[in-house]
Structure formats: C-alpha cells, structure tokens
XYZ file of C-alpha atoms in Angstrom:
85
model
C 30.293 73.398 81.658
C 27.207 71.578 82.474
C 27.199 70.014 86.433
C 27.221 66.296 87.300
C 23.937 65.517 89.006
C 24.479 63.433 92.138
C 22.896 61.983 94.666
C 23.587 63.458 98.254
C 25.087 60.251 99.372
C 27.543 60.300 96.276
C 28.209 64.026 96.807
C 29.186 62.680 100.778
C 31.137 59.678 99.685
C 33.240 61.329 97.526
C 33.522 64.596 99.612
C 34.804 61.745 102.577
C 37.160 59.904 100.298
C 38.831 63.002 99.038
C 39.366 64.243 102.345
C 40.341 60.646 103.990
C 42.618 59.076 101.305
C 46.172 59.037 102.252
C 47.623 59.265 99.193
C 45.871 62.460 98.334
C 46.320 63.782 101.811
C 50.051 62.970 101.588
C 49.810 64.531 98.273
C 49.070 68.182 98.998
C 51.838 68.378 101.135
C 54.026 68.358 98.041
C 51.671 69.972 95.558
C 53.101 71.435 92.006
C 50.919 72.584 89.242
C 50.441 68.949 87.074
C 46.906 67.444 87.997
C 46.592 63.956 90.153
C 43.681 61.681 89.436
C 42.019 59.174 91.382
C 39.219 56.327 90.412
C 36.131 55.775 93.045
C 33.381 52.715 92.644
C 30.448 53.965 93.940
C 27.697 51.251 93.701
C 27.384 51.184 89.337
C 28.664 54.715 88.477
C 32.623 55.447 88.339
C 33.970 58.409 88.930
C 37.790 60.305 88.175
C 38.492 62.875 91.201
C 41.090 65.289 89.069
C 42.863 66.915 92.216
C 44.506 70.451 90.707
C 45.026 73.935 91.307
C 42.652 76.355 90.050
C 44.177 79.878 90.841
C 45.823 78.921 93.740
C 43.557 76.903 95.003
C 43.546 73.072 95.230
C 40.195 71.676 94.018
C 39.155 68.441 93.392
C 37.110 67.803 90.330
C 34.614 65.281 89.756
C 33.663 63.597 86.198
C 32.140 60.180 85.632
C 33.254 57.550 83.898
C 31.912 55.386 81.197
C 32.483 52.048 79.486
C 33.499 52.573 75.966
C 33.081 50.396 73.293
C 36.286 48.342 73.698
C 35.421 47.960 77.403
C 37.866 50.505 78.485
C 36.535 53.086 81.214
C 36.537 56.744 79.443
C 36.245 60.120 81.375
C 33.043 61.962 80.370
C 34.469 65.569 80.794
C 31.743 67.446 79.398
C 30.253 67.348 83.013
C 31.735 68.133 86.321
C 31.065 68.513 89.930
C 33.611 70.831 92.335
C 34.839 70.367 95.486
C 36.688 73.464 96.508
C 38.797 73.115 99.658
C-alpha cells in the first residue's frame, strides 16, 4: 500500500488529536478487536483515523477523504499513513 504524503504539521495535528481525544483515549481502555473511526478537518483535506489492532498492537491508521460525486465524503483507502503506539 502506497503512503499518504503529508505535511509535517498534518502528520503533528493528527499525531496530537489521536493522542488528546477523549473518546479515543477512553476508548482503549475497553479495546476489542472491531475497528473505531474518527473524522479530522484539517484546513481543506479530511481525514478517517481507523483506530485497530494490528497483531496486538493498537494503531491508528490514517486515509483521506474525498467528496464523491453525490457530495458524500468517501474514504480513499488505497493510501495510508501509520501511527503505531
């Protein structure tokens, strides 16, 4: 899978939010195996943070998001960015 280029400040601001949101912090404490996703704005781009566990692990995966052509946001999975924690 191809990686999601990103600015440094996008790579920080979602690095921050996925270790500062409440709900996902309040989330882990109960973690199974389905995945939890979460929406971020930054500036024009949108982004889905998948939060999962990949072998054991929890990880939170980055795709972006794009308008399709019924004006409904669509997940671009074909590239990602990783946050392993």
């Amino acid at each position: 899978m191809d990686e999601l280029k990103l600015t440094d400040f996008e790579k920080g601001y979602l690095t921050a939010f996925y270790h500062t949101e409440e709900d996902i912090q309040n989330d882990h404490s109960e973690r199974d195996e389905s995945n939890l996703w979460y929406g971020v704005g930054i500036g024009k781009r949108v982004f889905d943070l998948c939060i999962c566990k990949d072998e054991g692990e929890i990880v939170c995966v980055v795709y972006e998001c794009f308008l399709d052509d019924d004006g409904q946001w669509q997940t671009d999975t074909s590239k990602q960015w990783m946050e392993l924690n």
